Coordinates of C-alpha atoms in Angstrom, one line a residue:
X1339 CA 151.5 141.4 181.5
X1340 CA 149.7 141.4 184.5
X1341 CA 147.4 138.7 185.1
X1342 CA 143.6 139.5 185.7
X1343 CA 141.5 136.6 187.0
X1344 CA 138.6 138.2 185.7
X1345 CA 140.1 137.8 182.2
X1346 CA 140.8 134.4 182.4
X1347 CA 137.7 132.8 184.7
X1348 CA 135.3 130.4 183.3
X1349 CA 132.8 133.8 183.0
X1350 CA 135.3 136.2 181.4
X1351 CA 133.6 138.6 179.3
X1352 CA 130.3 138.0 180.2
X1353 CA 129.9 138.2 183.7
X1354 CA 127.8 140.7 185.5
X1355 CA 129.0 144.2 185.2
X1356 CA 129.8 146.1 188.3
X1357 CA 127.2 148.6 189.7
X1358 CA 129.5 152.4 190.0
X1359 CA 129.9 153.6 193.4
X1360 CA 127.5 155.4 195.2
X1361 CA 125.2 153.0 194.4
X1362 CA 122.7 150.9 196.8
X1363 CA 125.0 148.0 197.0
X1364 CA 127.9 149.6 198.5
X1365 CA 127.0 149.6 202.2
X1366 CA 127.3 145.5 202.0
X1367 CA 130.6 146.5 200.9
X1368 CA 132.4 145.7 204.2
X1369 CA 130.6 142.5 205.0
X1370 CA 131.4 141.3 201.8
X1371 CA 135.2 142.4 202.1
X1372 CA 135.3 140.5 205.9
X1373 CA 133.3 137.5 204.2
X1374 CA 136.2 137.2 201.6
X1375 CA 138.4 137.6 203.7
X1376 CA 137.7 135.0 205.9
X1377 CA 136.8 132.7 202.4
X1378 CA 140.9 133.5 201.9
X1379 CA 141.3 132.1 205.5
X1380 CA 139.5 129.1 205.2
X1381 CA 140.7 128.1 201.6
X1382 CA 144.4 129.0 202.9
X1383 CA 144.5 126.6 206.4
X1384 CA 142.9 124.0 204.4
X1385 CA 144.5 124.0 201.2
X1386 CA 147.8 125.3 202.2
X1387 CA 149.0 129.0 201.4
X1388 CA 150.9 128.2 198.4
X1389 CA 147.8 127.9 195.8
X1390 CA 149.8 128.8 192.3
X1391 CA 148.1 131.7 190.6
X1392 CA 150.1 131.1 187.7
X1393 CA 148.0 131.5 184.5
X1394 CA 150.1 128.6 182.5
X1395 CA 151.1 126.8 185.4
X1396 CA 152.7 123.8 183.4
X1397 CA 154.7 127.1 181.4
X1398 CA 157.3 128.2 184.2
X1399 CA 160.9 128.4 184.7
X1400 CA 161.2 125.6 187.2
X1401 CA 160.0 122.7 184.3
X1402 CA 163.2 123.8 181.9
X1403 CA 161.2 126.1 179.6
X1404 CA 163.1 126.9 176.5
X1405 CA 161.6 130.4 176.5
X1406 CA 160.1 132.3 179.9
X1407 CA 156.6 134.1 179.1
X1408 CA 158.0 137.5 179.3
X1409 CA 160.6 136.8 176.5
X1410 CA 157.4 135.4 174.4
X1411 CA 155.7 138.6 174.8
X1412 CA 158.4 140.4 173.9
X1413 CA 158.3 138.6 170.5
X1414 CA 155.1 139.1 170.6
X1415 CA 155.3 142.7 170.7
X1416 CA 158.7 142.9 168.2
X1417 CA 156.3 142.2 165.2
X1418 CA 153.5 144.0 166.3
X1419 CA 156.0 146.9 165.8
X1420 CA 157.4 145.7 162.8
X1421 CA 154.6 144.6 161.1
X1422 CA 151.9 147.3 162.6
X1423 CA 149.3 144.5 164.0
X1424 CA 146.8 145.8 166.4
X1425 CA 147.5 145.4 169.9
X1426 CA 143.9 144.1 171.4
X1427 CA 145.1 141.1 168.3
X1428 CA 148.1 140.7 169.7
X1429 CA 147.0 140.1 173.0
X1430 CA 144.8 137.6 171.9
X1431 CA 147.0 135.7 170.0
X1432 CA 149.7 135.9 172.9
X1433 CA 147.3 134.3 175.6
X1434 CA 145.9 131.7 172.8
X1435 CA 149.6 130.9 172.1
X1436 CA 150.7 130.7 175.9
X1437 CA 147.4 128.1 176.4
X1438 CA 148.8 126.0 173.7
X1439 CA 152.0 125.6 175.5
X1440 CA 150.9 125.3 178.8
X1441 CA 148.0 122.6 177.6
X1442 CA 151.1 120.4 175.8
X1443 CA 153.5 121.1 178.6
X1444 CA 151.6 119.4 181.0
X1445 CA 151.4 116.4 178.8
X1446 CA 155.3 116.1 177.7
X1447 CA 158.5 118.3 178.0
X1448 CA 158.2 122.2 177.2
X1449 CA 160.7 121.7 174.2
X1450 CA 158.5 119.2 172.8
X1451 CA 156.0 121.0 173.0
X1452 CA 156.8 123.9 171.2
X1453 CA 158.4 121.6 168.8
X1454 CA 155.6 120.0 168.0
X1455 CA 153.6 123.1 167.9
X1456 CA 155.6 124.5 165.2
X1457 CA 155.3 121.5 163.4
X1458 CA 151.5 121.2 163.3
X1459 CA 151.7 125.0 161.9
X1460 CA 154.5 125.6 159.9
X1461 CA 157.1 123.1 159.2
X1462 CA 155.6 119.3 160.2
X1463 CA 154.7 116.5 157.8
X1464 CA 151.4 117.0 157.5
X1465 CA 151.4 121.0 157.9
X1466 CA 149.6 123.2 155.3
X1467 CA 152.5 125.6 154.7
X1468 CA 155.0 122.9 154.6
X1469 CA 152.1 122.0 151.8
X1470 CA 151.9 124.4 150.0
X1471 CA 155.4 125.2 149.5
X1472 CA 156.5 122.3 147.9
X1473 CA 153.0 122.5 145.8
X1474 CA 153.9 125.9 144.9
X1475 CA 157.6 124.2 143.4
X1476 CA 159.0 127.4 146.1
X1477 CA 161.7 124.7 146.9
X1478 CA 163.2 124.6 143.2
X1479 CA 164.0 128.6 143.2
X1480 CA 165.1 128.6 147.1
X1481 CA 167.8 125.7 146.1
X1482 CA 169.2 127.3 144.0
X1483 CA 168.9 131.3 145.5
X1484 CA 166.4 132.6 143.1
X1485 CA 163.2 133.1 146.1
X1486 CA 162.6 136.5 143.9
X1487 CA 160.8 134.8 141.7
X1488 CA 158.8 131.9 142.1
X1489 CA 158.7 129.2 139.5
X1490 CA 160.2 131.8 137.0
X1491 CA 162.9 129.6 136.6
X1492 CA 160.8 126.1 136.0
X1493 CA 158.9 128.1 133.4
X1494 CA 162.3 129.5 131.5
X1495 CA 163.3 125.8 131.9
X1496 CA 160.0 124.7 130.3
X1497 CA 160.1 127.2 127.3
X1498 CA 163.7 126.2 126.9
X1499 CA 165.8 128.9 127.9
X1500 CA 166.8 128.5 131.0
X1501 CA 169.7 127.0 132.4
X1502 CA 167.6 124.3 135.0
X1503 CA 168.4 121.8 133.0
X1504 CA 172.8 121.9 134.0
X1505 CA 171.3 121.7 137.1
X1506 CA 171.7 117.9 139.1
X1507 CA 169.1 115.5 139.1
X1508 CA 169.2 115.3 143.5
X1509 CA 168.8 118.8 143.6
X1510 CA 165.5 118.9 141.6
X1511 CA 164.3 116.4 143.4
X1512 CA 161.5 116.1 145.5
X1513 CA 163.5 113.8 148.1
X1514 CA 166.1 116.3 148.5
X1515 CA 164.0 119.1 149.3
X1516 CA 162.2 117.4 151.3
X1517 CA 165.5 116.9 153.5
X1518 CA 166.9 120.4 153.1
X1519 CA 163.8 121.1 154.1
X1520 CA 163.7 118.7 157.9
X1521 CA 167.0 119.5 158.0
X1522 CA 166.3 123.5 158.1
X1523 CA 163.7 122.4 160.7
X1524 CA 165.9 120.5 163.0
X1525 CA 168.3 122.8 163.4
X1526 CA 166.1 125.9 163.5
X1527 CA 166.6 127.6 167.2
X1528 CA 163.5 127.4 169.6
X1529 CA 163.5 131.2 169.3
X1530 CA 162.9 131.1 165.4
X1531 CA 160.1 128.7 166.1
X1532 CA 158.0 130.3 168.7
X1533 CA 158.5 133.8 166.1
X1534 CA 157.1 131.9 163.3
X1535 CA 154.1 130.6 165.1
X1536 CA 153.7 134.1 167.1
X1537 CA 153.9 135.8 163.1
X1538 CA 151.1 133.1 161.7
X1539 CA 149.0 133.7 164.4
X1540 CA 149.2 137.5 164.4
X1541 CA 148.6 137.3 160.6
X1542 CA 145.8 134.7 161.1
X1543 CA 144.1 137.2 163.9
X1544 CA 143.7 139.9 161.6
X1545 CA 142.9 137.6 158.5
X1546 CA 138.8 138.2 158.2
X1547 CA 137.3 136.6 156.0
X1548 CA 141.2 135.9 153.9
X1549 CA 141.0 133.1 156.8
X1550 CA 138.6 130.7 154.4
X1551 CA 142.3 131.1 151.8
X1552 CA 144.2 128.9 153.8
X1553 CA 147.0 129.3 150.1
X1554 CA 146.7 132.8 150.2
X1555 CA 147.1 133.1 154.1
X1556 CA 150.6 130.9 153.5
X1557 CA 151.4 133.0 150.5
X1558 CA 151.2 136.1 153.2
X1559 CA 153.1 134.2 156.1
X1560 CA 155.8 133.5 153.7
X1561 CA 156.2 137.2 152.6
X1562 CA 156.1 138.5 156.2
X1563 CA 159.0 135.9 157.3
X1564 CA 161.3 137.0 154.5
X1565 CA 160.5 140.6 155.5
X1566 CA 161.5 140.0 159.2
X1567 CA 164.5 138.5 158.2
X1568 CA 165.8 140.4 155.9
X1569 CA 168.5 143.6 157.2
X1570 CA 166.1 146.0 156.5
X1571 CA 163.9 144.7 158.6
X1572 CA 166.2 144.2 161.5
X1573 CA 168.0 147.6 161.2
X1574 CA 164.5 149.4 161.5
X1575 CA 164.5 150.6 164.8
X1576 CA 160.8 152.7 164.2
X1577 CA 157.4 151.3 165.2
X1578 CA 155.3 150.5 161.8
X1579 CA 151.2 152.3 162.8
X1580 CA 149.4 150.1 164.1
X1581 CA 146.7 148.7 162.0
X1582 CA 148.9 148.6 158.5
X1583 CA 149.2 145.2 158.7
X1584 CA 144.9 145.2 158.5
X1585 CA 144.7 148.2 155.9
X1586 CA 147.3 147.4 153.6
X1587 CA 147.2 143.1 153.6
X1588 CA 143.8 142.2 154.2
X1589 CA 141.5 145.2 153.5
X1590 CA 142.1 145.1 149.8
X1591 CA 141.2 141.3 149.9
X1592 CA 138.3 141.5 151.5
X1593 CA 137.2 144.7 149.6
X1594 CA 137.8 142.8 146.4
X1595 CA 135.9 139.5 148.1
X1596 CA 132.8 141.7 149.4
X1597 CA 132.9 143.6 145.8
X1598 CA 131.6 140.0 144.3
X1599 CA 129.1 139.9 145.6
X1600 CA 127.6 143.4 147.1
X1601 CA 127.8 146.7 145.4
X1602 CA 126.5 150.2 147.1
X1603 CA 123.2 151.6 146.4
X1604 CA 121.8 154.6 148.1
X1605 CA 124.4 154.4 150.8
X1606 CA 123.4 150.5 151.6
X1607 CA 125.0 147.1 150.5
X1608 CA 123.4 145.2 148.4
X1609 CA 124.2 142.0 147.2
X1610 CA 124.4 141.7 143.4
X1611 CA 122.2 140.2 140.9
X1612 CA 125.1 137.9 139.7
X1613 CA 125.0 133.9 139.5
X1614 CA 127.3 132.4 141.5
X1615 CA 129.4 131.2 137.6
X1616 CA 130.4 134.5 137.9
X1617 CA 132.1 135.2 141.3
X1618 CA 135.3 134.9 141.6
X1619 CA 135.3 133.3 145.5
X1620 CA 137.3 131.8 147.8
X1621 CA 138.4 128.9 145.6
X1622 CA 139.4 131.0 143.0
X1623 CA 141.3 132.9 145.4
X1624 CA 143.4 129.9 146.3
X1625 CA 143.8 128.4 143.2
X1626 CA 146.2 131.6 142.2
X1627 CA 148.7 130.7 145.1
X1628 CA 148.4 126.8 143.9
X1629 CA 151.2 127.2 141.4
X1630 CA 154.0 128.8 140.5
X1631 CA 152.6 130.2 137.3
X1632 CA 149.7 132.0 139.2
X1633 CA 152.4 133.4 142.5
X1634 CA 154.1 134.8 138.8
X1635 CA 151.6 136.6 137.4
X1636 CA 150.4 139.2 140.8
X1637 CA 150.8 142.2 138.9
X1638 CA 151.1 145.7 140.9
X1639 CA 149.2 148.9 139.6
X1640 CA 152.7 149.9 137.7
X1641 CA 152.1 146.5 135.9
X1642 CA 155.7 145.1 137.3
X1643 CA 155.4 141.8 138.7
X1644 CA 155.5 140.8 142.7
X1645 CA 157.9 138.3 142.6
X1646 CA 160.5 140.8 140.5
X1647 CA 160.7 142.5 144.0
X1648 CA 163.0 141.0 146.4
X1649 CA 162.0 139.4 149.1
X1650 CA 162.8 141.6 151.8
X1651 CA 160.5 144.6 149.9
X1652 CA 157.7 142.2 149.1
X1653 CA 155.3 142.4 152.6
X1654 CA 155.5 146.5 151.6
X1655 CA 154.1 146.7 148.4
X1656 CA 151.3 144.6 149.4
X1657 CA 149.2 147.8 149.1
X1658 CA 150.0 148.2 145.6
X1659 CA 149.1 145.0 144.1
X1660 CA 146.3 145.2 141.7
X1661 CA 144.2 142.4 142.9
X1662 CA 141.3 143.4 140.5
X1663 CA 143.2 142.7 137.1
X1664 CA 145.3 139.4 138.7
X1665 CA 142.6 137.1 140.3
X1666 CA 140.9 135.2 137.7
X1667 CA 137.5 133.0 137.2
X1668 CA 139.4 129.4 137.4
X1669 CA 136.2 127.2 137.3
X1670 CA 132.4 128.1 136.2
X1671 CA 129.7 126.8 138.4
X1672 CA 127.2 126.2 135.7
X1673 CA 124.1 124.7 136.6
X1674 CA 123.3 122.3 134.0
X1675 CA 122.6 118.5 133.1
X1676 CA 126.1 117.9 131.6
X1677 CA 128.2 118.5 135.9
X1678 CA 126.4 114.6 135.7
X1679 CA 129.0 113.5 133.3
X1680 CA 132.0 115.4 133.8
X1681 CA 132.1 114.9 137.5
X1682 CA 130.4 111.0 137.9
X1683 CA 132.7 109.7 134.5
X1684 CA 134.1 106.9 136.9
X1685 CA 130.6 105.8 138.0
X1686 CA 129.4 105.7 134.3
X1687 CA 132.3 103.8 133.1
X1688 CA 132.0 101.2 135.5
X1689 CA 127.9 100.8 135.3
X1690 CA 128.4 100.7 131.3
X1691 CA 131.6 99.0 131.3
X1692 CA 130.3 96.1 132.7
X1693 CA 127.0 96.2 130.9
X1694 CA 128.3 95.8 127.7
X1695 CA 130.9 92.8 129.3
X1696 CA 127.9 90.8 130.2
X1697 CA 125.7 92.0 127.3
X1698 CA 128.2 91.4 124.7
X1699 CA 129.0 88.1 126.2
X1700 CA 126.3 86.7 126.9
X1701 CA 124.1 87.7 123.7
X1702 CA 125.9 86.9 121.0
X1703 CA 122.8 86.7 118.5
X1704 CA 123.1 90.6 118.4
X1705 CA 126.1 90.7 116.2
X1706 CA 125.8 87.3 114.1
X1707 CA 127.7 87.5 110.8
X1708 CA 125.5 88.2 107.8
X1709 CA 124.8 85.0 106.5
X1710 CA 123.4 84.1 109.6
X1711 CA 125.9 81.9 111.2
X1712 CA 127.0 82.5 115.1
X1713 CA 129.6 84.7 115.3
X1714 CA 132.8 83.0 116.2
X1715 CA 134.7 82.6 119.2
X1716 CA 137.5 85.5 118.1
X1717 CA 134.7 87.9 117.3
X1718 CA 132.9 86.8 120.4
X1719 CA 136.0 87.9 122.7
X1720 CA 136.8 91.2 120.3
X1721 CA 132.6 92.4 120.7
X1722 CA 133.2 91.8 124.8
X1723 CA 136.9 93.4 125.1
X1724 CA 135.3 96.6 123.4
X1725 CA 133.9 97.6 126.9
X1726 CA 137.1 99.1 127.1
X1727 CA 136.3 101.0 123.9
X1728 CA 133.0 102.1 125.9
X1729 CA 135.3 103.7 128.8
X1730 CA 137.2 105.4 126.5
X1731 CA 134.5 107.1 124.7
X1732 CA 132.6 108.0 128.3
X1733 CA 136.3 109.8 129.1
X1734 CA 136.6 112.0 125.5
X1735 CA 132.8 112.7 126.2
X1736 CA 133.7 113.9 129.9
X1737 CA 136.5 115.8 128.6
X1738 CA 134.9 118.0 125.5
X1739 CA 131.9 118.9 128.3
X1740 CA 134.9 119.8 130.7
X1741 CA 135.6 122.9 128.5
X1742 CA 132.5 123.9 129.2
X1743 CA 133.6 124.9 133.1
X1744 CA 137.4 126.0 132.6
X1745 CA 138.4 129.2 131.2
X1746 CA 139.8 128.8 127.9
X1747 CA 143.6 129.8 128.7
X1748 CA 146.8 128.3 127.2
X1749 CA 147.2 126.2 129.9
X1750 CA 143.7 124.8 130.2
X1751 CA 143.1 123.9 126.7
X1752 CA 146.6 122.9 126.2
X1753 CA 146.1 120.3 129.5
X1754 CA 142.5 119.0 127.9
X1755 CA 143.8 118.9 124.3
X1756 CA 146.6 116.4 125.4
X1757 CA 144.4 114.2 127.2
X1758 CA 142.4 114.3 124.1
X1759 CA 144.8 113.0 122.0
X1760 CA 145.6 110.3 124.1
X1761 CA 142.3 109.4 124.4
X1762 CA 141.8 109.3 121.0
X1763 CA 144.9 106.9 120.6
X1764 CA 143.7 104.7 123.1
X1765 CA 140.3 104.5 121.7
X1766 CA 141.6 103.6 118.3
X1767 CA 143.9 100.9 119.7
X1768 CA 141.0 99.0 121.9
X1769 CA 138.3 99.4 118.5
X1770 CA 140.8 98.7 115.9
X1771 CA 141.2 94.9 116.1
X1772 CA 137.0 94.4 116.7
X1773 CA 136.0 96.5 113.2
X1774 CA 139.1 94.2 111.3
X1775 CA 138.1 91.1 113.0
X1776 CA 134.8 91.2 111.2
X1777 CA 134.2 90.7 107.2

């Protein structure tokens, strides 16, 4: 790509346009070119005639660059063909992506800094993706060659059916797939890891408003990278159009987004008369990419699932996923007195915790026995110790209101019930031994 200063100056984009010819400027034209020209003179006897030009100066061949900028753009424009990304994007992303390296060349080697680039994006300790797969349990079914089908085979395992359980302790483990997992990363070529940031960045360029679902944008990136690597990928030698990427990936999300809220009338958008309990948003969004469950049940317009399509088919039938009928309300927004209990339970508990401690402590006329005599020490202890009690009963208060805000699926009222329960035994184990300790 040739480089244009006026692209890349401190006033690119929004510099004075330039007056077309004919007009009453031009006859300054030659005193300007001999004033330049002369500028040029001066700057070169002072300044030397070798001022670099380069764009990424700290990004050339002579500082041991793992990759020269003509091979990035080249990858660059590989999956803009493959994956039909627009061009202006790409071009973009490119000279964003060349900055980065050049800004962290100049600090430390070029390897390290496309190592560390790749890290902070895709596979790094504290990366989102690197996140968000292990969160999303994709690590159990790629252990054992199952990437079909997400968590399919930790749900078999859960109803009892499927064979999981044989399976060894180490390779379930969270330690071990966290070392496959550096161990992939370590060895991965300097090639694969300038693609994979090059492919998240094109994705993220074209991402609209999708950007606010950081899940959902992994979820995507992790469909496009098994597509690119998959033979049928490779072996396709024609140019995707340009712009499928946009119309096929991210305009049904946004359509279904923008749907929410606006609807048409008379030709104009309008936003609904809907509270905001009733949107499904961004959160919701990313909640269905959370877990396993939720990556299992995208359903297509045919009713088949996503993740019964292999991988390398996946990216394509992005188009005919019925995002109405698979994206769910996971949490009401209710405006109403009871958000107080169920979201400040630990503030409660400690305020009234320690009010009855000190209370039932310190005033022990308040529960004399009933002939009138003080109570004794045991009862004076049992009284106090039932601030525990008091905790407990904030918690099953927090919980019952808590139904009022989830959807009432299997899995929700299955999650508060047991917590319920336990509550219940734990408030029955601190009470029981005050109510037998008195006559």
């Amino acid at each position: 790509m040739a480089y244009d200063p006026r692209q890349h100056g401190p006033h690119a984009g929004h510099g004075p346009s330039f007056p077309a010819p004919g007009s009453h400027v031009n006859r300054f034209a030659a005193s300007t070119a001999s004033f330049a020209t002369e500028i040029s003179g001066y700057s070169n006897a002072t300044h030397g005639p070798n001022i670099s030009r380069e764009p990424y100066p700290a990004w050339t061949t002579d500082r041991g660059i793992p990759l020269s900028k003509e091979e990035i753009e080249d990858i660059f424009l590989d999956l803009t063909q493959k994956f039909g990304f627009q061009r202006d994007s790409m071009r973009n992303q490119f000279d964003y992506l060349m900055n980065l390296l050049d800004s962290r060349a100049s600090r430390m080697s070029a390897e390290q800094a496309l190592t560390t680039i790749h890290a902070d994006y895709i596979g790094g300790k504290h990366a989102n993706y690197r996140k968000w797969y292990f969160a999303a349990q994709l690590d159990l079914d790629d252990a054992v060659g199952k990437t079909q089908n997400p968590g399919l085979q930790r749900l078999k395992s859960v109803g009892g059916k499927g064979h999981q359980r044989n399976k060894s302790v180490a390779e379930k483990s969270l330690d071990s797939a966290g070392h496959r997992w550096r161990q992939a990363m370590s060895n991965m070529s300097h090639y694969d890891r300038l693609r994979q940031v090059a492919l998240w960045l094109l994705c993220w360029g074209e991402a609209g408003n999708v950007r606010f679902t950081a899940e959902c944008m992994c979820f995507i990136f992790k469909c496009a990278d098994d597509y690119y690597r998959s033979p049928e990928c490779q072996n396709s030698t024609e140019a995707v159009p340009e712009g499928l990427y946009l119309h096929t990936v991210i305009k049904p999300l946004y359509r279904f987004l923008r749907d929410q809220i606006y609807e048409v009338q008379e030709g104009k958008f309008v936003r609904r008369e809907r509270d905001h309990e009733n949107i499904i948003g961004y959160d919701d969004l990313n909640q269905l990419f959370w877990y396993p469950e939720g990556i299992a049940s995208i359903m297509m317009r045919d009713k088949s699932r996503l993740v019964d399509v292999p991988p390398a088919k996946r990216f394509m039938k992005f188009e005919q996923i019925d995002w109405k009928n698979t994206i769910v309300k996971t949490y009401f927004e209710k405006r109403t007195i009871v958000q107080l209990l169920v979201h400040f339970n630990r503030v409660w508990i400690i305020h009234l915790s320690m009010f009855w401690y000190y209370t039932a402590y310190n005033s022990p006329s308040i529960y004399n026995q009933s002939n009138g005599q003080p109570p004794t020490a045991a009862m004076r202890w049992s009284v106090t110790a039932l601030g525990g009690s008091v905790s407990t009963l904030i918690m099953i208060l927090a919980t019952l209101a808590e139904f009022i805000f989830l959807p009432l699926n299997w899995k929700n009222a299955s999650h508060l019930t047991f917590r319920l329960f336990f509550l219940f035994i734990v408030l029955a184990l601190t009470a029981g031994p005050t109510v037998s300790s008195f006559p």
